[in-house]
JSON list of C-alpha atoms in Angstrom, two decimals:
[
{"chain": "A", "resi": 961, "resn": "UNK", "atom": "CA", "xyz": [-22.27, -28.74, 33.00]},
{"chain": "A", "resi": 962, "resn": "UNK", "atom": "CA", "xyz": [-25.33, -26.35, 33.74]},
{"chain": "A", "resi": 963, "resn": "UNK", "atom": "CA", "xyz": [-23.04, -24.33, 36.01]},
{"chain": "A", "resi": 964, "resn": "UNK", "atom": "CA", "xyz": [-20.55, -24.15, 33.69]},
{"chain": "A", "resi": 965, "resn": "UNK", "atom": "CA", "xyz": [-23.25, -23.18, 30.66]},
{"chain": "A", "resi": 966, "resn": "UNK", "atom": "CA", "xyz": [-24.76, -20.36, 33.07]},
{"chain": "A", "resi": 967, "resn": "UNK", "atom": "CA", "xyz": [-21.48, -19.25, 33.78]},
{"chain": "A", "resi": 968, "resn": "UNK", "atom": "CA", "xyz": [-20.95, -18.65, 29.66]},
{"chain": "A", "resi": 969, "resn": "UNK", "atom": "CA", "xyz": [-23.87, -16.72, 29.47]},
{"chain": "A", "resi": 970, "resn": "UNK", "atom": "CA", "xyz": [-23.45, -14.52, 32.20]},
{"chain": "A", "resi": 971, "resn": "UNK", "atom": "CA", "xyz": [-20.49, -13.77, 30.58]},
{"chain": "A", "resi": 972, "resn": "UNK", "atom": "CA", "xyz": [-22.02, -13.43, 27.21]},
{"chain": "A", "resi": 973, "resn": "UNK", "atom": "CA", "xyz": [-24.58, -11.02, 28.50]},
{"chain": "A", "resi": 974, "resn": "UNK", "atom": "CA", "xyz": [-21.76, -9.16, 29.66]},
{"chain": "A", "resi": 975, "resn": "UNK", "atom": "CA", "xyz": [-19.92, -8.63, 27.07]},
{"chain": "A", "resi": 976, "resn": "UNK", "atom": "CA", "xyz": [-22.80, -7.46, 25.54]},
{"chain": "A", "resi": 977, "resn": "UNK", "atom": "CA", "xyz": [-23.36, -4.56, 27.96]},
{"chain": "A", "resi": 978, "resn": "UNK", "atom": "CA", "xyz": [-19.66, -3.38, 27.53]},
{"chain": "A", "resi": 979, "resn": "UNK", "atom": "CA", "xyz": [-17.11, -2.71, 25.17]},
{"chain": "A", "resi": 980, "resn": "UNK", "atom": "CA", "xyz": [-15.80, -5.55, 25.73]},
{"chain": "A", "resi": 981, "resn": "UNK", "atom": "CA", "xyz": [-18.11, -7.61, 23.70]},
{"chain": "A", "resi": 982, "resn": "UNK", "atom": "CA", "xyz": [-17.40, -5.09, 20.59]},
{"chain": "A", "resi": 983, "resn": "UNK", "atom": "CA", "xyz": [-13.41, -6.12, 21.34]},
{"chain": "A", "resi": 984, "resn": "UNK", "atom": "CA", "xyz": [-14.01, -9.67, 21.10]},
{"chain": "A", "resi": 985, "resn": "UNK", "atom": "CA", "xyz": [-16.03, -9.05, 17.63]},
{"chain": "A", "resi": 986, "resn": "UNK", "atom": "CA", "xyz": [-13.43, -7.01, 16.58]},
{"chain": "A", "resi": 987, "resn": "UNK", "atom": "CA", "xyz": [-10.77, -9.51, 17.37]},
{"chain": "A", "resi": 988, "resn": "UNK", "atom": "CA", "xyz": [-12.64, -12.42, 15.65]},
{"chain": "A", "resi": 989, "resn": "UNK", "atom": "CA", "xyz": [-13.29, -10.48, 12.53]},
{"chain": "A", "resi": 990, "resn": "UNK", "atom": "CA", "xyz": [-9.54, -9.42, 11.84]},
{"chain": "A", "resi": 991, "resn": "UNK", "atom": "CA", "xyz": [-9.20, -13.31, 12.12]},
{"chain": "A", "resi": 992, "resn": "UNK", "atom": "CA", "xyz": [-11.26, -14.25, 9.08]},
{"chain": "A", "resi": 993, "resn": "UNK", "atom": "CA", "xyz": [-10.23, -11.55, 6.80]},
{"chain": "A", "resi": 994, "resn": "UNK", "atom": "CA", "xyz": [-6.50, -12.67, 7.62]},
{"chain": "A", "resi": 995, "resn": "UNK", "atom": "CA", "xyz": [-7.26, -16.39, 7.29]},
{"chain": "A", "resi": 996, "resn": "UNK", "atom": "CA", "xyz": [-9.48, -15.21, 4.16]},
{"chain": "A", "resi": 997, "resn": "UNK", "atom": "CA", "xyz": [-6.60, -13.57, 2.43]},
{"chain": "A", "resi": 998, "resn": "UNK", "atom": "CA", "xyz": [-4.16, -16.37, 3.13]},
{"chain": "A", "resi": 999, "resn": "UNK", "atom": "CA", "xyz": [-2.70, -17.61, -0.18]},
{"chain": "A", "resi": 1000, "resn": "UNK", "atom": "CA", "xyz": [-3.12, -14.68, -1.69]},
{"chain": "A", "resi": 1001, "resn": "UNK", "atom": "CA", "xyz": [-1.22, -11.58, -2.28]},
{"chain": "A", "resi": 1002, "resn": "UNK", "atom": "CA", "xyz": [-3.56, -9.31, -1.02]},
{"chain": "A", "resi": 1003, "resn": "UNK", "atom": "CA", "xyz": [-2.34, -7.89, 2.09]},
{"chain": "A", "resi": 1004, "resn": "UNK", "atom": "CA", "xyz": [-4.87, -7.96, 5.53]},
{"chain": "A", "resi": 1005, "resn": "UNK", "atom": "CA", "xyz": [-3.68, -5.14, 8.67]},
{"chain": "A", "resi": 1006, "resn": "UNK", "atom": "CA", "xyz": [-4.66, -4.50, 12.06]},
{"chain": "A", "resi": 1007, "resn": "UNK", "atom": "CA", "xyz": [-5.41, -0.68, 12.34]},
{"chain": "A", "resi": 1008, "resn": "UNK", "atom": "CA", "xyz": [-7.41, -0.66, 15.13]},
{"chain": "A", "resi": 1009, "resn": "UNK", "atom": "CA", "xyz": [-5.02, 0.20, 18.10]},
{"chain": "A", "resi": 1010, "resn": "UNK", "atom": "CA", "xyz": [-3.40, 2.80, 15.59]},
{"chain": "A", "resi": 1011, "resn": "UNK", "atom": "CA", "xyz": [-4.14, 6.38, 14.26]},
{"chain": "A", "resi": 1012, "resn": "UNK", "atom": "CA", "xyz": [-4.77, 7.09, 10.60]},
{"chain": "A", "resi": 1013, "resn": "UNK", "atom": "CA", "xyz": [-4.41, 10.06, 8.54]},
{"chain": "A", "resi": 1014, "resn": "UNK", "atom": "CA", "xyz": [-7.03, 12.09, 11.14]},
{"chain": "A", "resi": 1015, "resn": "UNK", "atom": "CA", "xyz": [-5.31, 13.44, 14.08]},
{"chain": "A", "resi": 1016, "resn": "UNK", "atom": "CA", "xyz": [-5.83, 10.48, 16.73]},
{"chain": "A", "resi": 1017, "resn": "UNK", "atom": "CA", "xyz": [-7.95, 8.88, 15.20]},
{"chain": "A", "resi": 1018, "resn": "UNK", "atom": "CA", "xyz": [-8.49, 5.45, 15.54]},
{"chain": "A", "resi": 1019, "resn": "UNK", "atom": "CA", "xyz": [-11.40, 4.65, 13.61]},
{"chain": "A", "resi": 1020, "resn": "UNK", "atom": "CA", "xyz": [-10.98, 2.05, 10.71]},
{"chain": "A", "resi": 1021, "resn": "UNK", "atom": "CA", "xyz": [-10.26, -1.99, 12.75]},
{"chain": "A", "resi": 1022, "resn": "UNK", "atom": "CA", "xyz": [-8.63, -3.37, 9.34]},
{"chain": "A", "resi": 1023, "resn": "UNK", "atom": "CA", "xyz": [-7.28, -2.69, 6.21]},
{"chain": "A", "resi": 1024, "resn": "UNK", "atom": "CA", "xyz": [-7.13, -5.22, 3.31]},
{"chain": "A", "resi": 1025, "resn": "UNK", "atom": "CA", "xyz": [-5.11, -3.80, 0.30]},
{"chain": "A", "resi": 1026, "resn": "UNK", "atom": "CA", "xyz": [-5.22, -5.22, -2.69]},
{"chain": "A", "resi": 1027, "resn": "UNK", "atom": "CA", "xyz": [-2.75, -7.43, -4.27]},
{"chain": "A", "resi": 1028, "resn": "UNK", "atom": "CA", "xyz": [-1.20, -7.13, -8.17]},
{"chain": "A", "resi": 1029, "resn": "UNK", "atom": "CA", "xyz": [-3.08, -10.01, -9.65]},
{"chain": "A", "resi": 1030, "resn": "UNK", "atom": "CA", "xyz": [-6.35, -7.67, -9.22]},
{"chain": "A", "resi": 1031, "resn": "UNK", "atom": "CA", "xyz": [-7.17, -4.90, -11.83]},
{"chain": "A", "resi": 1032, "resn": "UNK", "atom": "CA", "xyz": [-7.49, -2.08, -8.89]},
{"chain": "A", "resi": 1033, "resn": "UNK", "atom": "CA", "xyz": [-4.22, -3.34, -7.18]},
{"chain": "A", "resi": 1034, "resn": "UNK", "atom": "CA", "xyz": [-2.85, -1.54, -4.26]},
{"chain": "A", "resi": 1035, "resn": "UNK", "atom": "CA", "xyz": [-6.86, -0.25, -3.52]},
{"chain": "A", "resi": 1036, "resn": "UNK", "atom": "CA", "xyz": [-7.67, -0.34, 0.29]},
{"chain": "A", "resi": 1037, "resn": "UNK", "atom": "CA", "xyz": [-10.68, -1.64, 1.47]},
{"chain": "A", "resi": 1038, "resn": "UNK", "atom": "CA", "xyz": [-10.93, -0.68, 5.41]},
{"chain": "A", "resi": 1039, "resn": "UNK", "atom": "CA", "xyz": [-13.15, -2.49, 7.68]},
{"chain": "A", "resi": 1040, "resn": "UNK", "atom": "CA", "xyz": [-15.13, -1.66, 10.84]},
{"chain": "A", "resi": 1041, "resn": "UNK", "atom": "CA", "xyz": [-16.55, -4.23, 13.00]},
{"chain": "A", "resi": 1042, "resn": "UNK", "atom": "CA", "xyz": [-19.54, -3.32, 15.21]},
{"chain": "A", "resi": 1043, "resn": "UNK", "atom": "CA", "xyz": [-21.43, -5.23, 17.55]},
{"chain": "A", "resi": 1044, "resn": "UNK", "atom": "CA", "xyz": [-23.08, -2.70, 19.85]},
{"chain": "A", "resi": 1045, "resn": "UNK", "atom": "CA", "xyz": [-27.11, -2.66, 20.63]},
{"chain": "A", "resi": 1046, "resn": "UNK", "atom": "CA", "xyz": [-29.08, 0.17, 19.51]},
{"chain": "A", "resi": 1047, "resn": "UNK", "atom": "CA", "xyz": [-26.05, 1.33, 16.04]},
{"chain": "A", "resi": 1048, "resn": "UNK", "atom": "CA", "xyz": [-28.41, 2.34, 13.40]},
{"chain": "A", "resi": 1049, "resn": "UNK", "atom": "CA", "xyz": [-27.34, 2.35, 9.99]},
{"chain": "A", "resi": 1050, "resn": "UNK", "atom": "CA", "xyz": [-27.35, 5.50, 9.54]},
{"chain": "A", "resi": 1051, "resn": "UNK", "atom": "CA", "xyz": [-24.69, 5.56, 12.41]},
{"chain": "A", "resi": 1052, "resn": "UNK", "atom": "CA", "xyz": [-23.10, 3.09, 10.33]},
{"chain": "A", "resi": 1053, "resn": "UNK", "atom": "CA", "xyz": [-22.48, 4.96, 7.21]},
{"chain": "A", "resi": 1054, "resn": "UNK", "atom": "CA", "xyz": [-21.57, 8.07, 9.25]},
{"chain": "A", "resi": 1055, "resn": "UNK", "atom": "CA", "xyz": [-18.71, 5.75, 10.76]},
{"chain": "A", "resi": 1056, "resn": "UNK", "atom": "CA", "xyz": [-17.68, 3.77, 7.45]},
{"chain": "A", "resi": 1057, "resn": "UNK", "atom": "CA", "xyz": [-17.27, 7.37, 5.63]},
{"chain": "A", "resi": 1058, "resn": "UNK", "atom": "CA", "xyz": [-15.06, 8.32, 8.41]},
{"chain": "A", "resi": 1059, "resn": "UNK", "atom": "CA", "xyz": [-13.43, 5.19, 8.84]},
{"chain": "A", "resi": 1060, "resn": "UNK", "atom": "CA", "xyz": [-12.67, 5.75, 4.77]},
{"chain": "A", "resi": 1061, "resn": "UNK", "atom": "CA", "xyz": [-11.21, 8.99, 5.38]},
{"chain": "A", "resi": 1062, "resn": "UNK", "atom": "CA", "xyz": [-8.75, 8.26, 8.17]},
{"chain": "A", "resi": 1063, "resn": "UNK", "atom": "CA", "xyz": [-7.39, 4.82, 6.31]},
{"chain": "A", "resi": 1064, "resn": "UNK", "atom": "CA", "xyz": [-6.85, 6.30, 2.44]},
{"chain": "A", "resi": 1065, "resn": "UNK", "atom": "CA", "xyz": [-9.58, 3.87, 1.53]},
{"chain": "A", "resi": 1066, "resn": "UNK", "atom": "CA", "xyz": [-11.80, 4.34, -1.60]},
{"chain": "A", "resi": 1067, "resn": "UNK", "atom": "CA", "xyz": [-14.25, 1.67, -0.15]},
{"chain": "A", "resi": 1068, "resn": "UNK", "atom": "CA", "xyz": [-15.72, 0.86, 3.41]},
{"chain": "A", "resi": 1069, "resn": "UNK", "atom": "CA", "xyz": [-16.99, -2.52, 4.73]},
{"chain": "A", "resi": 1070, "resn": "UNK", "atom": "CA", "xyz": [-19.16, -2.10, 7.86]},
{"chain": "A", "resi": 1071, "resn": "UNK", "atom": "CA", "xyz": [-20.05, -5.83, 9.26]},
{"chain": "A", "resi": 1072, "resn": "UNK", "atom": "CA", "xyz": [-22.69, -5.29, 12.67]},
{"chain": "A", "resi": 1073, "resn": "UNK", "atom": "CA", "xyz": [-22.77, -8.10, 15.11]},
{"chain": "A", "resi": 1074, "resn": "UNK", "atom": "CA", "xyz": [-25.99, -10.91, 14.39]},
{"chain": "A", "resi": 1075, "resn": "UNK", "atom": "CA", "xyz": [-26.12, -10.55, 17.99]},
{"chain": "A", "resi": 1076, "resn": "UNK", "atom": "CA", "xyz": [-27.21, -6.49, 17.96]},
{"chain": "A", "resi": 1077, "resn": "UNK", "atom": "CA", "xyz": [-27.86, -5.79, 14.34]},
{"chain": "A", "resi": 1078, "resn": "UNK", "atom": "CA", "xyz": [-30.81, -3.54, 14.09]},
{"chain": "A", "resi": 1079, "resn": "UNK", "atom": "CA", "xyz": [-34.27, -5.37, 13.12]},
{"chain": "A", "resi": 1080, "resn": "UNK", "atom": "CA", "xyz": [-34.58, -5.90, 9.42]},
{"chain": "A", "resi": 1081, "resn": "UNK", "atom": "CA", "xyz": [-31.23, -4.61, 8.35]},
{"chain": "A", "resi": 1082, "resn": "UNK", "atom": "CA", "xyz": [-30.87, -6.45, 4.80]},
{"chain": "A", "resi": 1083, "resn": "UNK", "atom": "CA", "xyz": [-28.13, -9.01, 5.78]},
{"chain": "A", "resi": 1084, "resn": "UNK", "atom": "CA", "xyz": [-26.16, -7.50, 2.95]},
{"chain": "A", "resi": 1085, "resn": "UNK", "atom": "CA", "xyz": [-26.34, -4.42, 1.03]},
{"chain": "A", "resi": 1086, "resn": "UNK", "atom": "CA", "xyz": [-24.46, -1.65, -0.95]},
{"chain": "A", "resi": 1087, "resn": "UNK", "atom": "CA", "xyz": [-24.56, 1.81, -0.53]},
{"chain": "A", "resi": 1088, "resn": "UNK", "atom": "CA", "xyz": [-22.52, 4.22, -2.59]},
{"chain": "A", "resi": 1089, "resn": "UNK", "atom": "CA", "xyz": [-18.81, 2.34, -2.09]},
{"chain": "A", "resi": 1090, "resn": "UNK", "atom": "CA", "xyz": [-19.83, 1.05, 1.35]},
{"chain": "A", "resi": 1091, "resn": "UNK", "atom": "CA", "xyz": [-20.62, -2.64, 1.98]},
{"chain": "A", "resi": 1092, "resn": "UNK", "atom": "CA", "xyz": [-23.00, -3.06, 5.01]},
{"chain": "A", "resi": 1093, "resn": "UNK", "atom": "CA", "xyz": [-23.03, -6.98, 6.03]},
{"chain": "A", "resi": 1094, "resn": "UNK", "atom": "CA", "xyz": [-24.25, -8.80, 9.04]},
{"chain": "A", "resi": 1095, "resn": "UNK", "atom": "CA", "xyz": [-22.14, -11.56, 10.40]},
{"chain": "A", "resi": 1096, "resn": "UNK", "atom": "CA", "xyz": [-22.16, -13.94, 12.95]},
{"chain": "A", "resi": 1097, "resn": "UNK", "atom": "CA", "xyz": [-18.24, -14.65, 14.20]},
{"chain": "A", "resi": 1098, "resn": "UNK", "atom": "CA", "xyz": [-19.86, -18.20, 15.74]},
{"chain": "A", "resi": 1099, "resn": "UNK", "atom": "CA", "xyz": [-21.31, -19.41, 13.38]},
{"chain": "A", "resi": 1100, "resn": "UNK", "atom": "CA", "xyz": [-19.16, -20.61, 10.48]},
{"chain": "A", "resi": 1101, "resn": "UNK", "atom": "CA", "xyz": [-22.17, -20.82, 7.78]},
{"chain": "A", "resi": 1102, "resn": "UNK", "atom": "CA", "xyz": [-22.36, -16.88, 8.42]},
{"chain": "A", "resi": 1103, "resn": "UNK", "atom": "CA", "xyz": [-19.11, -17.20, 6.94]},
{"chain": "A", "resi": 1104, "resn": "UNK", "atom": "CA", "xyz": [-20.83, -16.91, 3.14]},
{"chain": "A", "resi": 1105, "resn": "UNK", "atom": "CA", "xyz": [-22.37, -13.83, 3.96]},
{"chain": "A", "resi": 1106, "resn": "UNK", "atom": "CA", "xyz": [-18.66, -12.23, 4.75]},
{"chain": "A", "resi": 1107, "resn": "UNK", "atom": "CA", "xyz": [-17.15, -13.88, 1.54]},
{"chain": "A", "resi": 1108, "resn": "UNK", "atom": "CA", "xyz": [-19.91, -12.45, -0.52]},
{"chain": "A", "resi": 1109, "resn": "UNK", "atom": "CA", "xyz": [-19.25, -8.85, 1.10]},
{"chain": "A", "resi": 1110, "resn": "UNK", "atom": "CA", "xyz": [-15.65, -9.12, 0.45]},
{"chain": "A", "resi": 1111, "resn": "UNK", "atom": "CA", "xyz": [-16.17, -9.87, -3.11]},
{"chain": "A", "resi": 1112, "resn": "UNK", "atom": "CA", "xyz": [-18.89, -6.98, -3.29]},
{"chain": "A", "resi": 1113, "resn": "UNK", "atom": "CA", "xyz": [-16.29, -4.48, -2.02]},
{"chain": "A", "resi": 1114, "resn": "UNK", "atom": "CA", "xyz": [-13.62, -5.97, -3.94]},
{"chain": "A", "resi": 1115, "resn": "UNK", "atom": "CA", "xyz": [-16.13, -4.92, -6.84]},
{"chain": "A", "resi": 1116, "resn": "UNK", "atom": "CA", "xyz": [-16.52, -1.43, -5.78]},
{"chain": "A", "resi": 1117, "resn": "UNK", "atom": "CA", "xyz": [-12.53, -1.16, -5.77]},
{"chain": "A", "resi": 1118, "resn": "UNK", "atom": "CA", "xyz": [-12.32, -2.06, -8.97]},
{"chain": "A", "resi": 1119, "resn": "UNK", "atom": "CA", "xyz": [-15.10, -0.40, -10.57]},
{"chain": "A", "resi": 1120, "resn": "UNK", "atom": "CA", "xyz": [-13.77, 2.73, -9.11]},
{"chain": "A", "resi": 1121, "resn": "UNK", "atom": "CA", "xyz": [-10.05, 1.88, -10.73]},
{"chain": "A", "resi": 1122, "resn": "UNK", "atom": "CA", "xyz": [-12.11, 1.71, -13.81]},
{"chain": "A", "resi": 1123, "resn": "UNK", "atom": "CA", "xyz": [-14.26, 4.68, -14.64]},
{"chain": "A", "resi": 1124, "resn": "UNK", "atom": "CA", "xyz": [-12.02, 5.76, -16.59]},
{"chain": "A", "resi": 1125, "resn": "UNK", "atom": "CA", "xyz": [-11.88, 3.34, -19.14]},
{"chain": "A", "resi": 1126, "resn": "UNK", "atom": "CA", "xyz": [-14.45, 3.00, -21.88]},
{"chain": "A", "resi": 1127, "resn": "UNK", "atom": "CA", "xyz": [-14.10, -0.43, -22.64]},
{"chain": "A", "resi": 1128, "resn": "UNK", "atom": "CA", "xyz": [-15.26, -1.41, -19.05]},
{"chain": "A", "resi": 1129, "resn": "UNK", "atom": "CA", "xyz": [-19.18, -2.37, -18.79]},
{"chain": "A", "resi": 1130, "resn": "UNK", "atom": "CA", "xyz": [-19.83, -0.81, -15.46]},
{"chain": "A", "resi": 1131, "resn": "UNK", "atom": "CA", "xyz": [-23.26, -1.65, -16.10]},
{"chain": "A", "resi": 1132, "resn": "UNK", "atom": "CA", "xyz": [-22.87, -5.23, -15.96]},
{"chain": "A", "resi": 1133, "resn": "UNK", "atom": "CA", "xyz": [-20.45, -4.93, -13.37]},
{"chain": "A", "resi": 1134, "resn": "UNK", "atom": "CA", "xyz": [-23.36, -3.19, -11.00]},
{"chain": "A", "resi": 1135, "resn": "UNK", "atom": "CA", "xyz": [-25.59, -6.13, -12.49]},
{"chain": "A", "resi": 1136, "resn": "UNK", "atom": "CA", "xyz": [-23.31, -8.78, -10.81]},
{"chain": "A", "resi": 1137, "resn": "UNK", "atom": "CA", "xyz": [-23.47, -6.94, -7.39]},
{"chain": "A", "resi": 1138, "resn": "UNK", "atom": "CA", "xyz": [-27.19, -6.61, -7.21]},
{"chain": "A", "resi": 1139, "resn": "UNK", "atom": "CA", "xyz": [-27.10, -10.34, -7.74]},
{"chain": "A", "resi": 1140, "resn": "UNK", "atom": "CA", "xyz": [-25.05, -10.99, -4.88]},
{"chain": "A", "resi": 1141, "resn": "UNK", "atom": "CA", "xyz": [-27.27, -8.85, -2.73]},
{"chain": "A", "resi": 1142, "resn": "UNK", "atom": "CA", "xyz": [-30.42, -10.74, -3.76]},
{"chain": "A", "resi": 1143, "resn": "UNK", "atom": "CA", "xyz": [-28.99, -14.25, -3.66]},
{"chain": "A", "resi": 1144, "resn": "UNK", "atom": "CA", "xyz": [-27.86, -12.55, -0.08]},
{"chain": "A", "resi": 1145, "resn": "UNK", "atom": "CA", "xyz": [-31.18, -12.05, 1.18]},
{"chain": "A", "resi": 1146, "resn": "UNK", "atom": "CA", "xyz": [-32.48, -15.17, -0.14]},
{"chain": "A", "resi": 1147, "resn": "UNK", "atom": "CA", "xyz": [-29.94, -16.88, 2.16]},
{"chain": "A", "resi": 1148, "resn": "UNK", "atom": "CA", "xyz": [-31.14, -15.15, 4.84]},
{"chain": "A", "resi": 1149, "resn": "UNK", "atom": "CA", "xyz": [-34.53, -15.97, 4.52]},
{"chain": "A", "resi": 1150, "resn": "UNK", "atom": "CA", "xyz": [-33.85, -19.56, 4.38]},
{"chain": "A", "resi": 1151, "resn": "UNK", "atom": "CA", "xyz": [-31.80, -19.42, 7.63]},
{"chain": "A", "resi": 1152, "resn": "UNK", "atom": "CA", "xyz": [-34.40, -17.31, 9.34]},
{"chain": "A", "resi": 1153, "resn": "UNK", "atom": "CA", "xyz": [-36.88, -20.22, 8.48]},
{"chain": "A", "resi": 1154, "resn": "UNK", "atom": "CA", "xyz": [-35.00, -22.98, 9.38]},
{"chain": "A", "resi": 1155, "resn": "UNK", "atom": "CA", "xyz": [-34.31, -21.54, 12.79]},
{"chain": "A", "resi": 1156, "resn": "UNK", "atom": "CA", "xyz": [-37.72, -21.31, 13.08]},
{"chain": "A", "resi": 1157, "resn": "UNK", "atom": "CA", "xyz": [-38.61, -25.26, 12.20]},
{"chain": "A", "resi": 1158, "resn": "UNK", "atom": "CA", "xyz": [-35.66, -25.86, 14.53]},
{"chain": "A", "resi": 1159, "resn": "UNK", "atom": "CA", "xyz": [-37.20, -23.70, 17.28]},
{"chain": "A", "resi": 1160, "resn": "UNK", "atom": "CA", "xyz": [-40.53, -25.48, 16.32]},
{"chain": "A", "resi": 1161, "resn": "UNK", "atom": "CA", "xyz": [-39.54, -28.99, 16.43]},
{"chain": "A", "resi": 1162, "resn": "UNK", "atom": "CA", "xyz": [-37.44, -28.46, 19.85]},
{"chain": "A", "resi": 1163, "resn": "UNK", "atom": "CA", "xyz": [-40.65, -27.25, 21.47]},
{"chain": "A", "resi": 1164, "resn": "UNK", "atom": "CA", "xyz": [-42.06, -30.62, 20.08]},
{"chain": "A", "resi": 1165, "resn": "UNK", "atom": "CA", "xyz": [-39.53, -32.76, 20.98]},
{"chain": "A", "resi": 1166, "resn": "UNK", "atom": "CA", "xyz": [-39.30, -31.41, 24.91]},
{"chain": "A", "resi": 1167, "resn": "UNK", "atom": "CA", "xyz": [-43.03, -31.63, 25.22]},
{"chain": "A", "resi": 1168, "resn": "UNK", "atom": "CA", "xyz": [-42.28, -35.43, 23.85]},
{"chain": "A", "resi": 1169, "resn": "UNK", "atom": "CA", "xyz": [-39.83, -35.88, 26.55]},
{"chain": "A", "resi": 1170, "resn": "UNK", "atom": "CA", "xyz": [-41.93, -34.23, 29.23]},
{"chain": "A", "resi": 1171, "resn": "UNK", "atom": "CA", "xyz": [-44.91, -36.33, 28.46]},
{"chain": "A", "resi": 1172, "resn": "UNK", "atom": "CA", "xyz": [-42.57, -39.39, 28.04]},
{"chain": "A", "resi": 1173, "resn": "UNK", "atom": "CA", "xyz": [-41.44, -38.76, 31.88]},
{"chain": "A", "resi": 1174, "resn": "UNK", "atom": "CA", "xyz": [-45.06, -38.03, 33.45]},
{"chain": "A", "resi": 1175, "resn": "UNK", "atom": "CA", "xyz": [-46.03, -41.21, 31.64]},
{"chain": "A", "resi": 1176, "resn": "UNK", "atom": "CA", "xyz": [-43.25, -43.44, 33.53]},
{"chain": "A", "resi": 1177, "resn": "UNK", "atom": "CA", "xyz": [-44.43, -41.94, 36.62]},
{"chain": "A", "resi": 1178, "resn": "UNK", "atom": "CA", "xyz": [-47.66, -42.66, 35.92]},
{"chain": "A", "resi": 1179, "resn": "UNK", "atom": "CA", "xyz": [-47.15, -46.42, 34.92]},
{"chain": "A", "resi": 1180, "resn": "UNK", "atom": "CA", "xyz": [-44.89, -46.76, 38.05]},
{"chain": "A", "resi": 1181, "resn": "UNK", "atom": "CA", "xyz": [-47.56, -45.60, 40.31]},
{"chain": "A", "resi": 1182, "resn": "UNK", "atom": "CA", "xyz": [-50.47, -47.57, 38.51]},
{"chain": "A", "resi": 1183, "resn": "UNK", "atom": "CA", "xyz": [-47.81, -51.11, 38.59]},
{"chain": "A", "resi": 1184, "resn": "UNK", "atom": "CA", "xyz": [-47.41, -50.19, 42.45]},
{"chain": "A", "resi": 1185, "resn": "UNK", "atom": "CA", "xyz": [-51.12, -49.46, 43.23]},
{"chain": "A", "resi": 1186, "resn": "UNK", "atom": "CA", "xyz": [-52.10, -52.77, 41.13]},
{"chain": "A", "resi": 1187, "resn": "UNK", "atom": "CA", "xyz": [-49.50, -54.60, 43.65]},
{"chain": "A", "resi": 1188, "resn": "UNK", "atom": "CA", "xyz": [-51.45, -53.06, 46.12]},
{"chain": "A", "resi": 1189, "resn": "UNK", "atom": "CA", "xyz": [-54.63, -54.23, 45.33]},
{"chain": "A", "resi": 1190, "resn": "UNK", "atom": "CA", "xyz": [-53.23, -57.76, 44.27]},
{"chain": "A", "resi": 1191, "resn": "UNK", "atom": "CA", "xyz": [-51.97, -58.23, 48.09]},
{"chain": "A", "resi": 1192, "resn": "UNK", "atom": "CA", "xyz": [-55.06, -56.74, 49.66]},
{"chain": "A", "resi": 1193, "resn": "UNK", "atom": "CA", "xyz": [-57.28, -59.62, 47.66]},
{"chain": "A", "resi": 1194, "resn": "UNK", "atom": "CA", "xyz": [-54.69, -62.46, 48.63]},
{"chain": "A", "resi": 1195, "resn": "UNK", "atom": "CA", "xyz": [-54.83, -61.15, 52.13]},
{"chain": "A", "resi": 1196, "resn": "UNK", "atom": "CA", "xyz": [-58.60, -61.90, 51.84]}
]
């Protein structure tokens, strides 16, 4: 089992170092947003082996369209999956605008990797009519965070459907996103501390077990050296 483990990780740490590891990322998250649209008539497509509207140009790794039982039906939403070390978000919004461009999107949804998201990058946030989440593909209760995204962008699609119409509150609208971010964060912080108290009580529990083991030893060797001393008194 502890080869088999080490072998994982090497692999994992691979991964990491190459492209391949973005692939994999890629791969998993144009699983979720299919399995997430399922039942619905919104319509989820692979673009990232294919060119868009830019001259071979490949950027943009899904496009979810809208279906008709949404107000902004037949929007596209295009997302880009990212899970290289060292992509800044300014990077990100560099690639999410371009991304927007070469799919005939009006909104982008950038999702970076847990596993190489830049240091305090809010674990979901909106900029302009880009979504910026981060996401862990292994772990399913990461899965919220990429629901709440969805239905952030889905937002932005809409509101942008309906600027035009007066009887719209935009305002409350906005009000409803920045309520998603926060509750967002919140979520976050709970994780991050829980991790934490996990971390914490693991530490305890192996110096338990350690202990636990020197103390057999020790009881072992005082039982055997008490035999000792019982046969050296009988042997006068």
């Amino acid at each position: 089992v502890d080869t088999e483990l080490q072998k994982l990780s090497n692999k994992r740490e691979t991964e990491q170092r190459t492209t391949l590891g973005g692939l994999v990322f890629e791969e998993a998250l144009c699983g979720w947003l299919e399995r997430a649209v399922q039942g619905s008539s919104d319509v989820a497509s692979r673009t990232g082996n294919t060119t868009g509207l830019i001259k071979s140009n490949k950027v943009g790794d899904a496009v979810l369209e809208l279906g008709p039982e949404h107000q902004a039906a037949g929007a596209r939403i295009v997302l880009e999956a990212k899970e290289v070390a060292g992509y800044t978000l300014a990077r990100a919004r560099e690639e999410i605008d371009e991304a927007r461009r070469n799919r005939g999107a009006g909104v982008g949804l950038f999702v970076f990797s847990r596993r190489t998201a830049p240091p305090n990058l809010r674990p979901l946030q909106r900029i302009g009519n880009d979504v910026f989440v981060v996401w862990d593909s292994e772990d399913a209760t990461s899965d919220v965070q990429m629901e709440a995204a969805l239905a952030v962008a889905r937002a932005l699609a809409f509101r942008a459907g309906a600027s035009r119409h007066d009887t719209v509150d935009l305002e409350k609208l906005d009000r409803a996103i920045r309520v998603v971010e926060k509750q967002a964060e919140g979520l976050e912080e709970i994780r991050r501390s829980a991790e934490t108290i996990s971390s914490g009580s693991q530490k305890i529990l192996d110096r338990v077990r350690i202990l636990g083991d020197a103390l057999g030893k020790a009881v072992v060797e005082l039982a055997g050296c008490s035999a000792a001393v019982t046969r050296a008194l009988a042997d006068g």
